[in-house]
Tab-separated table of C-alpha atoms in Angstrom:
chain	number	residue	atom	x	y	z
Q	1	MET	CA	15.957	6.333	-7.114
Q	2	LYS	CA	16.676	7.982	-3.792
Q	3	LEU	CA	14.314	6.631	-1.165
Q	4	HIS	CA	12.873	8.730	1.655
Q	5	TYR	CA	13.906	6.784	4.717
Q	6	GLU	CA	12.683	9.559	6.977
Q	7	THR	CA	9.155	8.262	6.341
Q	8	VAL	CA	9.642	5.008	8.261
Q	9	SER	CA	11.125	3.980	11.579
Q	10	PRO	CA	14.579	2.378	11.783
Q	11	ALA	CA	12.905	-0.773	13.132
Q	12	LEU	CA	10.561	-1.017	10.153
Q	13	LEU	CA	13.398	-0.458	7.709
Q	14	LYS	CA	15.516	-3.169	9.328
Q	15	ILE	CA	12.653	-5.655	9.212
Q	16	LEU	CA	11.840	-4.736	5.612
Q	17	HIS	CA	15.416	-5.244	4.443
Q	18	GLN	CA	15.521	-8.604	6.197
Q	19	LEU	CA	12.286	-9.744	4.562
Q	20	MET	CA	13.569	-8.706	1.149
Q	21	GLU	CA	16.574	-10.985	1.611
Q	22	PHE	CA	14.437	-14.095	2.099
Q	23	GLU	CA	14.446	-16.332	-0.967
Q	24	VAL	CA	10.964	-17.576	-0.036
Q	25	LEU	CA	9.661	-14.014	-0.434
Q	26	ARG	CA	11.388	-13.259	-3.738
Q	27	ASN	CA	8.026	-12.986	-5.513
Q	28	PHE	CA	6.716	-10.381	-3.071
Q	29	ARG	CA	7.007	-6.618	-3.386
Q	30	LEU	CA	6.197	-3.729	-1.056
Q	31	VAL	CA	2.896	-2.042	-1.891
Q	32	GLY	CA	0.588	0.459	-0.241
Q	33	GLY	CA	1.297	3.605	1.696
Q	34	THR	CA	4.739	2.600	2.912
Q	35	SER	CA	5.961	1.910	-0.610
Q	36	LEU	CA	4.549	5.222	-1.794
Q	37	ALA	CA	5.978	7.114	1.176
Q	38	LEU	CA	9.456	5.710	0.560
Q	39	GLN	CA	9.260	6.823	-3.062
Q	40	ARG	CA	7.692	10.252	-2.544
Q	41	GLY	CA	8.443	11.299	1.031
Q	42	HIS	CA	5.022	12.822	1.604
Q	43	ARG	CA	4.063	11.179	4.914
Q	44	ARG	CA	5.204	8.696	7.498
Q	45	SER	CA	4.016	5.099	7.406
Q	46	ILE	CA	4.165	2.389	10.033
Q	47	ASP	CA	3.466	-1.017	8.485
Q	48	ILE	CA	4.682	-3.377	5.783
Q	49	ASP	CA	2.409	-4.715	3.026
Q	50	LEU	CA	4.083	-7.377	0.904
Q	51	PHE	CA	1.962	-8.670	-1.983
Q	52	THR	CA	2.544	-11.415	-4.527
Q	53	ASP	CA	0.761	-12.182	-7.781
Q	54	MET	CA	1.737	-15.850	-7.744
Q	55	GLU	CA	-1.079	-18.354	-8.252
Q	56	TYR	CA	-3.424	-18.608	-5.278
Q	57	GLY	CA	-2.426	-21.446	-2.977
Q	58	LYS	CA	1.209	-21.487	-4.113
Q	59	MET	CA	2.611	-19.407	-1.259
Q	60	PRO	CA	5.228	-21.630	0.482
Q	61	LEU	CA	3.655	-21.216	3.902
Q	62	ALA	CA	5.758	-23.725	5.832
Q	63	ASP	CA	9.017	-22.315	4.483
Q	64	ILE	CA	7.980	-18.721	5.132
Q	65	ARG	CA	6.866	-19.517	8.649
Q	66	GLN	CA	10.099	-21.366	9.446
Q	67	GLN	CA	12.175	-18.471	8.125
Q	68	LEU	CA	10.255	-15.909	10.170
Q	69	GLU	CA	10.439	-17.985	13.340
Q	70	THR	CA	14.179	-18.466	12.890
Q	71	VAL	CA	15.136	-14.861	12.178
Q	72	PHE	CA	12.753	-12.727	14.221
Q	73	PRO	CA	12.861	-13.078	18.025
Q	74	ILE	CA	9.327	-11.696	18.131
Q	75	HIS	CA	6.907	-13.381	15.724
Q	76	ARG	CA	3.208	-13.286	16.407
Q	77	ASP	CA	0.151	-14.662	14.618
Q	78	LEU	CA	2.158	-17.145	12.563
Q	79	GLY	CA	-0.385	-19.795	13.504
Q	80	SER	CA	-2.661	-18.403	10.806
Q	81	MET	CA	-0.175	-19.639	8.196
Q	82	THR	CA	-1.163	-23.283	8.644
Q	83	THR	CA	-4.096	-22.975	6.229
Q	84	THR	CA	-4.434	-21.406	2.788
Q	85	ALA	CA	-5.975	-17.940	2.791
Q	86	PHE	CA	-5.863	-14.752	0.738
Q	87	GLY	CA	-3.445	-13.222	3.188
Q	88	TYR	CA	-1.855	-13.184	6.600
Q	89	SER	CA	-1.396	-10.334	9.080
Q	90	LEU	CA	1.644	-10.869	11.287
Q	91	ARG	CA	3.611	-9.016	13.949
Q	92	LEU	CA	7.402	-9.176	13.620
Q	93	GLY	CA	10.247	-7.544	15.468
Q	94	TYR	CA	13.609	-7.704	17.154
Q	95	GLU	CA	12.594	-5.799	20.289
Q	96	PRO	CA	9.279	-5.722	22.211
Q	97	ASP	CA	8.916	-1.966	21.746
Q	98	SER	CA	9.473	-2.002	17.987
Q	99	VAL	CA	7.155	-4.682	16.635
Q	100	VAL	CA	5.845	-3.989	13.122
Q	101	LYS	CA	2.656	-5.196	11.457
Q	102	VAL	CA	3.516	-7.182	8.333
Q	103	ASP	CA	0.904	-8.319	5.812
Q	104	LEU	CA	1.614	-11.073	3.286
Q	105	PHE	CA	-1.169	-11.191	0.703
Q	106	TYR	CA	-2.066	-12.497	-2.716
Q	107	THR	CA	-3.105	-9.930	-5.286
Q	108	GLU	CA	-4.137	-9.645	-8.924
Q	109	LYS	CA	-1.456	-9.751	-11.597
Q	110	PHE	CA	0.798	-6.727	-11.437
Q	111	ILE	CA	0.536	-4.517	-14.513
Q	112	PHE	CA	3.834	-2.696	-13.960
Q	113	ASP	CA	7.279	-4.043	-13.181
Q	114	ALA	CA	8.589	-3.663	-9.665
Q	115	ILE	CA	11.060	-0.901	-8.913
Q	116	VAL	CA	14.245	-2.027	-7.198
Q	117	ALA	CA	16.054	0.538	-5.067
Q	118	ASP	CA	18.558	-0.165	-2.300
Q	119	ASP	CA	17.713	-3.876	-2.641
Q	120	LEU	CA	14.042	-3.176	-1.910
Q	121	ARG	CA	11.372	-4.362	-4.342
Q	122	LEU	CA	8.742	-1.648	-4.528
Q	123	ALA	CA	5.463	-1.516	-6.409
Q	124	ASP	CA	5.440	1.107	-9.139
Q	125	GLU	CA	3.588	4.290	-8.179
Q	126	ARG	CA	1.096	3.612	-10.955
Q	127	GLU	CA	0.389	0.178	-9.513
Q	128	ILE	CA	-0.189	1.771	-6.128
Q	129	ALA	CA	-2.553	4.294	-7.712
Q	130	ALA	CA	-4.628	1.463	-9.175
Q	131	MET	CA	-4.736	-0.361	-5.852
Q	132	LYS	CA	-5.645	2.755	-3.890
Q	133	LEU	CA	-8.543	3.518	-6.227
Q	134	LEU	CA	-9.771	-0.060	-5.874
Q	135	ALA	CA	-9.804	0.286	-2.103
Q	136	ILE	CA	-11.630	3.605	-2.310
Q	137	GLY	CA	-14.096	2.363	-4.916
Q	138	ASN	CA	-14.883	-0.667	-2.778
Q	139	GLY	CA	-15.932	1.518	0.117
Q	140	SER	CA	-12.731	2.184	2.017
Q	141	TYR	CA	-13.177	5.575	3.596
Q	142	ARG	CA	-9.713	5.535	5.112
Q	143	MET	CA	-8.186	8.959	5.115
Q	144	LYS	CA	-4.748	7.660	4.180
Q	145	ASP	CA	-6.055	6.165	0.916
Q	146	TYR	CA	-7.561	9.471	-0.164
Q	147	TRP	CA	-4.461	11.321	1.036
Q	148	ASP	CA	-2.242	9.106	-1.109
Q	149	VAL	CA	-4.507	9.456	-4.137
Q	150	ARG	CA	-4.328	13.227	-3.820
Q	151	GLU	CA	-0.538	12.944	-3.670
Q	152	LEU	CA	-0.482	10.867	-6.843
Q	153	LEU	CA	-2.720	13.345	-8.654
Q	154	ASP	CA	0.215	15.752	-8.622
Q	155	SER	CA	1.967	13.412	-11.067
Q	156	TYR	CA	-0.743	11.518	-12.946
Q	157	THR	CA	-4.132	12.363	-14.388
Q	158	LEU	CA	-7.261	10.986	-12.793
Q	159	ALA	CA	-8.163	9.478	-16.168
Q	160	ASP	CA	-4.921	7.494	-16.279
Q	161	MET	CA	-5.273	6.357	-12.688
Q	162	ILE	CA	-8.815	5.129	-13.304
Q	163	ASN	CA	-7.689	3.301	-16.452
Q	164	TRP	CA	-4.920	1.542	-14.530
Q	165	CYS	CA	-7.388	0.523	-11.850
Q	166	LEU	CA	-9.833	-0.906	-14.394
Q	167	LEU	CA	-7.011	-2.669	-16.245
Q	168	ARG	CA	-5.746	-4.250	-13.053
Q	169	HIS	CA	-9.186	-5.154	-11.676
Q	170	PRO	CA	-11.436	-5.638	-14.733
Q	171	TYR	CA	-14.137	-7.671	-13.009
Q	172	VAL	CA	-14.442	-6.171	-9.535
Q	173	ILE	CA	-14.706	-2.412	-10.010
Q	174	GLU	CA	-16.340	0.057	-12.393
Q	175	GLU	CA	-15.504	3.630	-13.223
Q	176	GLN	CA	-18.642	4.946	-11.535
Q	177	ASP	CA	-17.738	3.166	-8.285
Q	178	ILE	CA	-14.465	5.072	-8.187
Q	179	LEU	CA	-15.969	8.435	-9.096
Q	180	THR	CA	-18.779	8.121	-6.566
Q	181	ALA	CA	-16.363	7.216	-3.794
Q	182	LEU	CA	-14.096	10.139	-4.655
Q	183	GLN	CA	-17.058	12.508	-4.710
Q	184	ASN	CA	-18.024	11.183	-1.278
Q	185	VAL	CA	-14.679	12.198	0.184
Q	186	HIS	CA	-16.594	14.278	2.735
Q	187	LEU	CA	-17.700	10.997	4.348
Q	188	VAL	CA	-14.143	10.165	5.351
Q	189	GLN	CA	-13.785	10.266	9.108
Q	190	GLU	CA	-10.578	11.854	10.295
Q	191	SER	CA	-8.545	9.113	11.925
Q	192	ASN	CA	-7.604	9.427	15.573
Q	193	GLU	CA	-3.912	9.383	14.748
Q	194	GLY	CA	-4.333	11.673	11.756
Q	195	ILE	CA	-1.813	11.757	8.932
Q	196	ASP	CA	1.803	12.330	9.879
Q	197	SER	CA	2.595	14.564	6.928
Q	198	LEU	CA	6.167	15.559	6.203
Q	199	ARG	CA	5.146	18.548	4.120
Q	200	ARG	CA	4.241	21.992	5.295
Q	201	LEU	CA	0.736	23.305	4.781
Q	202	ASP	CA	-0.706	19.829	4.232
Q	203	TYR	CA	-4.267	20.024	5.503
Q	204	TRP	CA	-6.980	17.426	5.125
Q	205	GLU	CA	-9.688	20.036	4.548
Q	206	LEU	CA	-7.749	21.385	1.572
Q	207	LYS	CA	-6.979	17.975	0.091
Q	208	ARG	CA	-10.614	16.939	0.431
Q	209	GLU	CA	-11.787	19.869	-1.677
Q	210	GLU	CA	-9.003	19.369	-4.204
Q	211	ILE	CA	-10.089	15.767	-4.758
Q	212	LYS	CA	-13.619	16.959	-5.497
Q	213	ASP	CA	-12.197	19.469	-7.981
Q	214	PHE	CA	-10.235	16.757	-9.789
Q	215	VAL	CA	-13.416	14.707	-10.190
Q	216	TYR	CA	-15.359	17.748	-11.389
Q	217	GLN	CA	-12.711	18.488	-14.020
Q	218	TYR	CA	-12.628	14.839	-15.095
Q	219	LEU	CA	-16.394	14.719	-15.596
Q	220	ASN	CA	-16.393	17.975	-17.552
Q	221	ARG	CA	-13.810	16.627	-19.997
Q	222	ARG	CA	-15.692	13.466	-20.879
């Protein structure tokens, strides 16, 4: 797979490659918008989300913290890693003007194998689709989640994406939650920074209506 490095900054890419080399993070993979952007090249992304499906409480916090402190001249918010939690939001960097937000989080069991490209462990697009629909169904009205779902609908059916979401999160989300949230796409507030699309003629107003159309077609086929 050829990755779209134009979607991330050189600083983010350097930090990401370094994190992927750490043995203590071998069970983590890149998820979210940055993983999807690297695979599809549809928009720029500015942060790193590394998730693991290891048993809760098994993250080697002391070892991870020591590694981060040793390698990265700038390492902020590592103090949160002294107690067990579902995740940790950190700031890492080599230079003061290129610090990157890095999240290390537990997640449900992955249902697809990771994709390895250029020594980067990436969540499968289908895994990302399931996770994006969970976020949307749970009330996330973030434009970037809807934007990414619309991108994925060019390759996968809404029915498949919903099935993956329900398979991955069988106890925390229902089909109707997802459909209602997608139908309520008009409630999404345009973010101040907008979406840094790398494709011509990519407009939020158009994508918003297209998402509604996908839901309409899905409901008519049931």
